[in-house]
PDB file of C-alpha atoms in Angstrom:
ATOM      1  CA  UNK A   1     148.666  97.501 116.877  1.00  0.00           C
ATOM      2  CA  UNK A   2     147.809 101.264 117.770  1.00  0.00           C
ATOM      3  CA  UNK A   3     148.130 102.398 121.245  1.00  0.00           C
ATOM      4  CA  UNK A   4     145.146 104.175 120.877  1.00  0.00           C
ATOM      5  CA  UNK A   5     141.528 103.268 120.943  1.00  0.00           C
ATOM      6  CA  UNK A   6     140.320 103.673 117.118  1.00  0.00           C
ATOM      7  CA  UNK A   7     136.464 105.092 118.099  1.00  0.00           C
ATOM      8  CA  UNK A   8     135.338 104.543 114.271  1.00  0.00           C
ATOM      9  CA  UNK A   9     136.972 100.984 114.225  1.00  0.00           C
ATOM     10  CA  UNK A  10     134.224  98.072 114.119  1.00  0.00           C
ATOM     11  CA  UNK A  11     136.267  96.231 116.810  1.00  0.00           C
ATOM     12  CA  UNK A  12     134.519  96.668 120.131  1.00  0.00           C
ATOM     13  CA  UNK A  13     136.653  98.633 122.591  1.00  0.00           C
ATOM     14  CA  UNK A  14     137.625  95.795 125.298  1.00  0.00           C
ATOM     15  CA  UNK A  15     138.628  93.497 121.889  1.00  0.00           C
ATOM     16  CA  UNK A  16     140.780  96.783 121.132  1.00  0.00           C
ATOM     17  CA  UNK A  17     142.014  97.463 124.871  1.00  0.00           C
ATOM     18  CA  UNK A  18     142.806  93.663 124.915  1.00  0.00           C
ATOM     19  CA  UNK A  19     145.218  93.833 121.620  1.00  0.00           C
ATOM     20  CA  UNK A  20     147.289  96.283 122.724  1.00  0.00           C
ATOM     21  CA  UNK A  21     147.211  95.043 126.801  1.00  0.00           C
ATOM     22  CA  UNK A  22     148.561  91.694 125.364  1.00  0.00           C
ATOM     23  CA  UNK A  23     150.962  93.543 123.209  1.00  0.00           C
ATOM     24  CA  UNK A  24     152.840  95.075 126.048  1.00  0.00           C
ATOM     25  CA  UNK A  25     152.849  92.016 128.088  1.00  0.00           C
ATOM     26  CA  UNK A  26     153.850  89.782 125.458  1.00  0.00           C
ATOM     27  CA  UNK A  27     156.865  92.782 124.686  1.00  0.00           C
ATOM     28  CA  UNK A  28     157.672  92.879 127.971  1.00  0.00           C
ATOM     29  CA  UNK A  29     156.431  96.114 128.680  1.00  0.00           C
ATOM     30  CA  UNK A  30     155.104  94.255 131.689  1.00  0.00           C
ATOM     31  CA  UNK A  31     157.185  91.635 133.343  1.00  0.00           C
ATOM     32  CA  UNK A  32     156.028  88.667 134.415  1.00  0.00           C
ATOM     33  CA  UNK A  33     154.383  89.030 137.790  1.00  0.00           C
ATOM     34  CA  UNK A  34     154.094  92.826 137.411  1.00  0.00           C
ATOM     35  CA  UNK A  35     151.257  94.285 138.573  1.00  0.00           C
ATOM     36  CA  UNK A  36     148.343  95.708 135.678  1.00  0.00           C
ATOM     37  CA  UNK A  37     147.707  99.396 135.419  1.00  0.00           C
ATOM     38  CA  UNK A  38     144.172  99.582 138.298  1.00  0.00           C
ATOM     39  CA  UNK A  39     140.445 100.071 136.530  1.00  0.00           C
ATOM     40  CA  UNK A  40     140.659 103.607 137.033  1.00  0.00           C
ATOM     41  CA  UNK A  41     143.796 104.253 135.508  1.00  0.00           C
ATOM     42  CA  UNK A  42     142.959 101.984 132.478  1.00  0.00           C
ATOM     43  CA  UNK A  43     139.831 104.388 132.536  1.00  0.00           C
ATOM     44  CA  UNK A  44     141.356 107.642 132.549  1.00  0.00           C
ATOM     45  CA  UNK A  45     144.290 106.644 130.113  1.00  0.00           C
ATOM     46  CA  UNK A  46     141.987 105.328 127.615  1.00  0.00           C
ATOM     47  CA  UNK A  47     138.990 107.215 127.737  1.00  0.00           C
ATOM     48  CA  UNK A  48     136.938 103.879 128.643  1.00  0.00           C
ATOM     49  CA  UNK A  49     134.163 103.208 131.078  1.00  0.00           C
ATOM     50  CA  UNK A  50     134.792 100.624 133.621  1.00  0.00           C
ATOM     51  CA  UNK A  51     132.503  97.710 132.553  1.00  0.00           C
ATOM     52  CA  UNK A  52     134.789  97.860 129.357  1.00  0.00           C
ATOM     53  CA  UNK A  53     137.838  97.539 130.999  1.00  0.00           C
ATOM     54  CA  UNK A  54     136.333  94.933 133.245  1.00  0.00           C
ATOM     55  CA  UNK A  55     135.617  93.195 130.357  1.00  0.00           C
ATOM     56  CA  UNK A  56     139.298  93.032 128.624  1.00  0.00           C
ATOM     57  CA  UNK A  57     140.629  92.283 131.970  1.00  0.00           C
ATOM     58  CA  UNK A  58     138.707  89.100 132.163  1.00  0.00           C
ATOM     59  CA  UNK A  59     139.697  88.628 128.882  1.00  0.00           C
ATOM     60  CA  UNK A  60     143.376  88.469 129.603  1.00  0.00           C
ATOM     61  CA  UNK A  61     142.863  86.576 132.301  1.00  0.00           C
ATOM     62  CA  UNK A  62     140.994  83.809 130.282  1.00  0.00           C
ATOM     63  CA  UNK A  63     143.874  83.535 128.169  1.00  0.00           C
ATOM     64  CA  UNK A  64     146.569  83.123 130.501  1.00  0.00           C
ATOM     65  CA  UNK A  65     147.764  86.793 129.938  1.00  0.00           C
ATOM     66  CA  UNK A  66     146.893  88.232 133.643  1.00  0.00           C
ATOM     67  CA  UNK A  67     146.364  86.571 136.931  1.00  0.00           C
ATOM     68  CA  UNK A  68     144.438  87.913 139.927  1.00  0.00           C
ATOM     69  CA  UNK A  69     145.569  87.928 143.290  1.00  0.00           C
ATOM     70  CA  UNK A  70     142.416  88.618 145.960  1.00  0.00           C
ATOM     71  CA  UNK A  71     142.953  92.440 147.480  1.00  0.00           C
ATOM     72  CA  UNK A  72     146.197  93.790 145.223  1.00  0.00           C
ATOM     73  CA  UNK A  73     144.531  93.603 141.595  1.00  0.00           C
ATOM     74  CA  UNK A  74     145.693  92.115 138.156  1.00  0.00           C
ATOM     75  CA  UNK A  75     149.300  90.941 137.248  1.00  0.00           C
ATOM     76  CA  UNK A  76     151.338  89.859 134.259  1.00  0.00           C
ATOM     77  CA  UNK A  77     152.000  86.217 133.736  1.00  0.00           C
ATOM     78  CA  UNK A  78     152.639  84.613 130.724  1.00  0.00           C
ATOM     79  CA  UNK A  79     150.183  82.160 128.780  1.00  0.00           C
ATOM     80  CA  UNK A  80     150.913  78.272 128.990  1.00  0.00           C
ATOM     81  CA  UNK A  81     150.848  76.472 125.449  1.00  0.00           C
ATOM     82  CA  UNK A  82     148.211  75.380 124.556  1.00  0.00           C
ATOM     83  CA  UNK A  83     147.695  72.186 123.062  1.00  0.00           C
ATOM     84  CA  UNK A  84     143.669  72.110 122.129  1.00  0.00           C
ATOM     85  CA  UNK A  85     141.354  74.383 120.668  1.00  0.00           C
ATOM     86  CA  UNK A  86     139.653  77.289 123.018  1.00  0.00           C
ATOM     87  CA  UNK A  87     136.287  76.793 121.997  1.00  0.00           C
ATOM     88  CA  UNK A  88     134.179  79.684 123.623  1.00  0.00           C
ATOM     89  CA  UNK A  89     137.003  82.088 121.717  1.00  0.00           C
ATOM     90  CA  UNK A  90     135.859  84.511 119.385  1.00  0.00           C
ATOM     91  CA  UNK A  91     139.249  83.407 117.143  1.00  0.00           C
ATOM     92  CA  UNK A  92     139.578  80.216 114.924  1.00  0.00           C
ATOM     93  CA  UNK A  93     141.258  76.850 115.339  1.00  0.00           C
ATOM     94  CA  UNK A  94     144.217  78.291 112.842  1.00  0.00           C
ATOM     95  CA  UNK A  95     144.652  81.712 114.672  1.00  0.00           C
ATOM     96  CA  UNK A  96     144.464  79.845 117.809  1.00  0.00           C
ATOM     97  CA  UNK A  97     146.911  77.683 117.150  1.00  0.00           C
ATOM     98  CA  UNK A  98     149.520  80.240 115.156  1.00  0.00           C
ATOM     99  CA  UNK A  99     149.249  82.616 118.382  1.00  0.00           C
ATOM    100  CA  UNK A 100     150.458  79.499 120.462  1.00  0.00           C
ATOM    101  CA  UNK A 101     153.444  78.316 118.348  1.00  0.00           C
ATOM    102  CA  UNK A 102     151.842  75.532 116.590  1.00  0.00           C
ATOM    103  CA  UNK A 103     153.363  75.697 112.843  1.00  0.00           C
ATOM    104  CA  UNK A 104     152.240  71.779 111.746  1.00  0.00           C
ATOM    105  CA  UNK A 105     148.660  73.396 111.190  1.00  0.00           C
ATOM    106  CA  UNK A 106     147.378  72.131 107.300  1.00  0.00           C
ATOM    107  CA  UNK A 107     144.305  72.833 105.919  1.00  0.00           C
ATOM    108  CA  UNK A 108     142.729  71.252 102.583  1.00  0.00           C
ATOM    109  CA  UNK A 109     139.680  73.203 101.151  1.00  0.00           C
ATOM    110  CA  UNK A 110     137.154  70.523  99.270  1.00  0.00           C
ATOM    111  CA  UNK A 111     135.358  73.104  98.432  1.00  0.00           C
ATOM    112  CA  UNK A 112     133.981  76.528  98.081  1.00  0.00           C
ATOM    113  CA  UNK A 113     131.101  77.837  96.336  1.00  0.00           C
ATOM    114  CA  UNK A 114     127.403  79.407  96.473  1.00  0.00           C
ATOM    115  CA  UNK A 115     125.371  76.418  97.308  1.00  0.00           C
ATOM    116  CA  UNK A 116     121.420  76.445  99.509  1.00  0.00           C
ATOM    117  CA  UNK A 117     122.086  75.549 102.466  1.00  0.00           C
ATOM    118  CA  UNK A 118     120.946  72.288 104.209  1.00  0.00           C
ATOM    119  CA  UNK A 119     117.980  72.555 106.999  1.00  0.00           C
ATOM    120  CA  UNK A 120     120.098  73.284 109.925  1.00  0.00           C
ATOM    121  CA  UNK A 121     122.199  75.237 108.647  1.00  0.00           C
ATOM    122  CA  UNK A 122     119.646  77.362 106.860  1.00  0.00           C
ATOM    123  CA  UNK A 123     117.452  77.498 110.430  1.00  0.00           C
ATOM    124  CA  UNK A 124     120.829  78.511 112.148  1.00  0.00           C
ATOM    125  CA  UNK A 125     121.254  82.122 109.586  1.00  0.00           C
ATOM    126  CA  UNK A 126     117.578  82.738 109.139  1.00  0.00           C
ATOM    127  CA  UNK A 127     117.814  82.815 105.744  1.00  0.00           C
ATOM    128  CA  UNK A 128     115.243  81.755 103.288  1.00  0.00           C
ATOM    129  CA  UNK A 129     114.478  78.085 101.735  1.00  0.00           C
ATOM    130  CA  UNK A 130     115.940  79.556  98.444  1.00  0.00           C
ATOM    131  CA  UNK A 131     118.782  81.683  99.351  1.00  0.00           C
ATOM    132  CA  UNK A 132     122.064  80.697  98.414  1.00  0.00           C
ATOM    133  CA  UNK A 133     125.041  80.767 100.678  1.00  0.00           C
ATOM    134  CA  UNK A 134     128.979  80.828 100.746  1.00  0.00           C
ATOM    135  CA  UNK A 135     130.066  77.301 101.632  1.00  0.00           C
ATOM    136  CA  UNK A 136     133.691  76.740 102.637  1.00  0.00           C
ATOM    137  CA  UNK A 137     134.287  72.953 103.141  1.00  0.00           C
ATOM    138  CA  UNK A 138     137.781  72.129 105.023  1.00  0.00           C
ATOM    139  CA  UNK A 139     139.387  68.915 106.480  1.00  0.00           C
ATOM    140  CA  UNK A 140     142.278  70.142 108.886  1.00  0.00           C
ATOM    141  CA  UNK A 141     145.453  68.217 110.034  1.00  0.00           C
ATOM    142  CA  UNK A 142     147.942  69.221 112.838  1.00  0.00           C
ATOM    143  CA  UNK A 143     151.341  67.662 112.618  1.00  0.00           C
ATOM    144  CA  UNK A 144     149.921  65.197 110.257  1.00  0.00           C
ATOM    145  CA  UNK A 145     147.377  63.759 111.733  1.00  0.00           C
ATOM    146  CA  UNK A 146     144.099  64.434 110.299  1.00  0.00           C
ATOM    147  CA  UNK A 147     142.591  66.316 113.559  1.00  0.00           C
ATOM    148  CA  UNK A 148     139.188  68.240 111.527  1.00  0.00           C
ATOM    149  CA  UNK A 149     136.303  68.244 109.175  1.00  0.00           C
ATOM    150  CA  UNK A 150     134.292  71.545 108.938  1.00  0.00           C
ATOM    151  CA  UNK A 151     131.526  72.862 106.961  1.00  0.00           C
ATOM    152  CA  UNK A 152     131.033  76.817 107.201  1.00  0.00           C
ATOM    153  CA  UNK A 153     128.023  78.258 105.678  1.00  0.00           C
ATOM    154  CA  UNK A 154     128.975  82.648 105.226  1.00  0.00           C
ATOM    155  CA  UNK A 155     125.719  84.080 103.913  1.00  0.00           C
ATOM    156  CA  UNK A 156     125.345  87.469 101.703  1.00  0.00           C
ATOM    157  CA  UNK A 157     128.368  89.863 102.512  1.00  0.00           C
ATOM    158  CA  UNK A 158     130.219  87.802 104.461  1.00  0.00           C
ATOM    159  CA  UNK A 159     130.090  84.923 102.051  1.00  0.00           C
ATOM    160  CA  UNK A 160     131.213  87.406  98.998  1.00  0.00           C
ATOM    161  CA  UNK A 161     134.331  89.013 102.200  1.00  0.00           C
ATOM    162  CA  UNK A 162     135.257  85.058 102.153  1.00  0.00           C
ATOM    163  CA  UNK A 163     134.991  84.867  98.685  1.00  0.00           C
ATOM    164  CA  UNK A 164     137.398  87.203  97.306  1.00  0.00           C
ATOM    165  CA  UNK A 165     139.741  86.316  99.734  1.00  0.00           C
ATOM    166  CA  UNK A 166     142.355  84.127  98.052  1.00  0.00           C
ATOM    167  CA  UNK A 167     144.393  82.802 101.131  1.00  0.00           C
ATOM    168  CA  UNK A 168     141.310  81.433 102.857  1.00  0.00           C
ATOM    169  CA  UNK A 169     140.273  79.689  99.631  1.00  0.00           C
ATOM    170  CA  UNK A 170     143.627  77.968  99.585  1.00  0.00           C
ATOM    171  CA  UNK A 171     143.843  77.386 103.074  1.00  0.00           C
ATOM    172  CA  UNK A 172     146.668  79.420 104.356  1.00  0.00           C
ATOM    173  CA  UNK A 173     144.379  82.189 105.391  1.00  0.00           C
ATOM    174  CA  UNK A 174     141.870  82.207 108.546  1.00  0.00           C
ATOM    175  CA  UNK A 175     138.286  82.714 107.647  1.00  0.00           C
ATOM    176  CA  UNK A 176     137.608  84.373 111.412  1.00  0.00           C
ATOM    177  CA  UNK A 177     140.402  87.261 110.485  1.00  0.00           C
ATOM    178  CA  UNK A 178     138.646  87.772 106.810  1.00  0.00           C
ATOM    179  CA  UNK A 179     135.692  88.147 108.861  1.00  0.00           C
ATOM    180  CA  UNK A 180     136.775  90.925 111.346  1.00  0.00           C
ATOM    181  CA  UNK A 181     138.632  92.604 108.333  1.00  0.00           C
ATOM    182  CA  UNK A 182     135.523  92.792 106.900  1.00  0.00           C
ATOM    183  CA  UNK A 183     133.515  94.369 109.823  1.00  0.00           C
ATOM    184  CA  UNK A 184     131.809  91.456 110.976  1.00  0.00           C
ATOM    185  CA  UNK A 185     132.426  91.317 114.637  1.00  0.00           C
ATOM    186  CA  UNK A 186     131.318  88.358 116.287  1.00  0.00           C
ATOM    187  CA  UNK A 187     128.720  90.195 119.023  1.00  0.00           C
ATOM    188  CA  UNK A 188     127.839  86.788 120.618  1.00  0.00           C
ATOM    189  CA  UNK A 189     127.711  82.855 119.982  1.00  0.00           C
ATOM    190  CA  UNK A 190     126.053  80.065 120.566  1.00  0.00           C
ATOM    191  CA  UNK A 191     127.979  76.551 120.348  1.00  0.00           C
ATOM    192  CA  UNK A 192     126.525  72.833 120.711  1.00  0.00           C
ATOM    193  CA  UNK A 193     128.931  70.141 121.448  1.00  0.00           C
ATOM    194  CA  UNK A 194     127.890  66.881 121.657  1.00  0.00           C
ATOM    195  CA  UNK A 195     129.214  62.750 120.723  1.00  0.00           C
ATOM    196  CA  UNK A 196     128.085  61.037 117.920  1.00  0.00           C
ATOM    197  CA  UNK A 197     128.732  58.045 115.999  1.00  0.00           C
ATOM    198  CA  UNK A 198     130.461  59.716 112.840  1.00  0.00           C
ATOM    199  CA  UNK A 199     128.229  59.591 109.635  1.00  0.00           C
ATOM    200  CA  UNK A 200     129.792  58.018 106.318  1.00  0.00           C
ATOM    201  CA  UNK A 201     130.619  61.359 104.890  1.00  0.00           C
ATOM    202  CA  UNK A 202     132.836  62.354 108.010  1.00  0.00           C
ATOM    203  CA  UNK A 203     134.104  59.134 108.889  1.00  0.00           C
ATOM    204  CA  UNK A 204     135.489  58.850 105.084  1.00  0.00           C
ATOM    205  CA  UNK A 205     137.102  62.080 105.395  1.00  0.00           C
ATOM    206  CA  UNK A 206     138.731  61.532 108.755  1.00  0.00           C
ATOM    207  CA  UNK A 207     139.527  58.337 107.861  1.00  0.00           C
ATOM    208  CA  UNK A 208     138.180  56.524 110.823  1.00  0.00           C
ATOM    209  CA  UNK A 209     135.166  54.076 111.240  1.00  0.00           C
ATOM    210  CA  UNK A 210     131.615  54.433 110.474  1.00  0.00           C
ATOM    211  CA  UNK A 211     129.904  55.089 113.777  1.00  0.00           C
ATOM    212  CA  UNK A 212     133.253  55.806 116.086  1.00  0.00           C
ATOM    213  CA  UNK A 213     132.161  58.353 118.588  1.00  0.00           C
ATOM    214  CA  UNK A 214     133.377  62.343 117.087  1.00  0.00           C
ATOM    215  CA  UNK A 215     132.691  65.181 118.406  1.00  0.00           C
ATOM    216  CA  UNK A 216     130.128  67.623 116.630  1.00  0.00           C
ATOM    217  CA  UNK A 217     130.193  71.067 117.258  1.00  0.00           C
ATOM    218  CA  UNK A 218     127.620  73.225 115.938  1.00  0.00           C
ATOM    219  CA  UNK A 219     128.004  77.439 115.635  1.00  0.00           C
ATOM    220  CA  UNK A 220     126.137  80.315 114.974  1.00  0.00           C
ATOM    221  CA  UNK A 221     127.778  83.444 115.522  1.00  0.00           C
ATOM    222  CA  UNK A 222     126.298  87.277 115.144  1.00  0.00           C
ATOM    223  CA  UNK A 223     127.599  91.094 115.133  1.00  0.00           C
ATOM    224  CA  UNK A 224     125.962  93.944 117.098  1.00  0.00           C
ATOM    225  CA  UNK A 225     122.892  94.209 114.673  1.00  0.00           C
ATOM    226  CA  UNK A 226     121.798  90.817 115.476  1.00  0.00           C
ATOM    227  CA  UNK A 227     122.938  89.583 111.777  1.00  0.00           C
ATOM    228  CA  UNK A 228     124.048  86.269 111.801  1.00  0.00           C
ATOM    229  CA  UNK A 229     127.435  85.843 109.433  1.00  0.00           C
ATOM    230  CA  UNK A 230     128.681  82.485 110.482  1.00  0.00           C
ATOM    231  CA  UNK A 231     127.152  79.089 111.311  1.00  0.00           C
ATOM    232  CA  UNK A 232     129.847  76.132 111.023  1.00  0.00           C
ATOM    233  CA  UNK A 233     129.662  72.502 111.583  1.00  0.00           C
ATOM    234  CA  UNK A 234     132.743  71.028 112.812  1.00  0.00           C
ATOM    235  CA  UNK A 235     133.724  67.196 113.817  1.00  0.00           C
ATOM    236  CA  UNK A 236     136.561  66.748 116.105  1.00  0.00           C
ATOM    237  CA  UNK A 237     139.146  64.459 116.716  1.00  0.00           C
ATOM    238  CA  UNK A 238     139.672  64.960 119.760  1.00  0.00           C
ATOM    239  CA  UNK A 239     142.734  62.867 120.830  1.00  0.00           C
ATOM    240  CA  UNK A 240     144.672  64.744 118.081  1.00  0.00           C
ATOM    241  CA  UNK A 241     142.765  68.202 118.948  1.00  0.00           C
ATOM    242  CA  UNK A 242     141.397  68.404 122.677  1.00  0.00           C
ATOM    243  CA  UNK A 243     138.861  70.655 123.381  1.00  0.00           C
ATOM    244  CA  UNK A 244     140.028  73.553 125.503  1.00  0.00           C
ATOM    245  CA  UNK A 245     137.184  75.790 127.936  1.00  0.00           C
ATOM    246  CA  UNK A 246     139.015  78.555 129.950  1.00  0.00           C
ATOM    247  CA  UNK A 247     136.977  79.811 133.213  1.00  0.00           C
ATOM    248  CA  UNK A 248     137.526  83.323 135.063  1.00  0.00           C
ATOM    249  CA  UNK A 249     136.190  84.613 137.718  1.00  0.00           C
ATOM    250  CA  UNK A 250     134.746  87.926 137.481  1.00  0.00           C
TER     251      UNK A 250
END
């Protein structure tokens, strides 16, 4: 990653400031324990205002990669493994679980194609009753256990980014990473999580009873200009996959 902040890049400066943070720690650039350049000086060396560098230091503190000690500032520290699946991060279940050592990650696509979306998922884009969208269907297994069934709906650009991207269409690639590539930038989120007895369709695919308790979760993400690239539906097994929900202070 560049040591510089690229001004041009679609990547929002603290996701930027983050990368290469985490890059120095994770080289050892920073020891463990070793205490974080202050706000000011992470101001003046990158040209940054300070609610943006507040912002990536949260961020690294989130995921394990800083600590804060009351009255002497931020220090290195070195993220536990993770064993679940961060869900308020702006990265996938597959990036997630590559940056954290996991290599027993397989994903199946059942399919991939311009399809008109159902209600909710049509509701959750804004698009219109007739509008066709990118569908990218997936059942995921970690270490052999079948752990995921998704449904992501990508409409216009982002559905034709996914598209012609070959490694997401045969599972190898992450979908979130196309994404970014792409210049859509997830801006904010919103994600519903809830219990529910597992419909036919899911339960088949998961292979587990008709109306065992899964866990739904429901996503809509969106860039800066409010358009909305990204609405998945996920069920979760979550005794092979727990659910993950880091806290910082700020």
């Amino acid at each position: 990653m560049s040591e510089t902040i690229e001004r041009t890049s679609p990547v929002p400066y603290y996701e930027q400031l983050f990368g290469i943070l985490r890059d120095r720690i994770a080289e050892g650039s920073f020891e463990t324990d070793e205490r974080l350049p202050s706000e000011h000086e992470l101001c003046r060396e990158f040209g940054l205002s300070r609610a943006t560098v507040r912002q990536t230091l949260a961020k690294l503190e989130s995921e394990g990669y800083a600590k804060r000690v009351a009255r002497r500032g931020m220090f290195a520290s070195t993220p536990e493994e993770s064993t679940g699946w961060t869900v308020q991060d702006t990265q996938g279940f597959l990036e997630l679980q590559i940056r954290h050592g996991r290599n027993g990650v397989d994903t199946q696509v059942l399919d991939a194609s311009l399809l008109t979306p159902p209600s909710h998922a049509r509701e959750a884009l804004r698009v219109a009753a007739d509008e066709e969208v990118f569908v990218l269907e997936r059942l995921r297994s970690r270490d052999g256990e079948l752990a995921m069934y998704s449904t992501n709906w990508f409409p216009g650009a982002a559905g034709a980014a996914i598209a012609a991207t070959a490694d997401v269409l045969d599972g190898s690639g992450s979908a979130n990473s196309t994404l970014r590539a792409a210049g859509f930038v997830t801006s904010g989120a919103r994600r519903v999580v809830e219990s529910l007895p597992a419909p036919e369709v899911v339960a088949k695919h998961l292979q587990v009873d008709v109306g065992r308790p899964v866990l739904r979760i429901r996503s809509t993400s969106w860039d800066q200009n409010d358009f909305r690239f990204d609405y998945y539906e996920t069920w979760v097994l979550t005794d092979v996959v727990p659910l993950e929900i880091n806290v910082a202070s700020n």
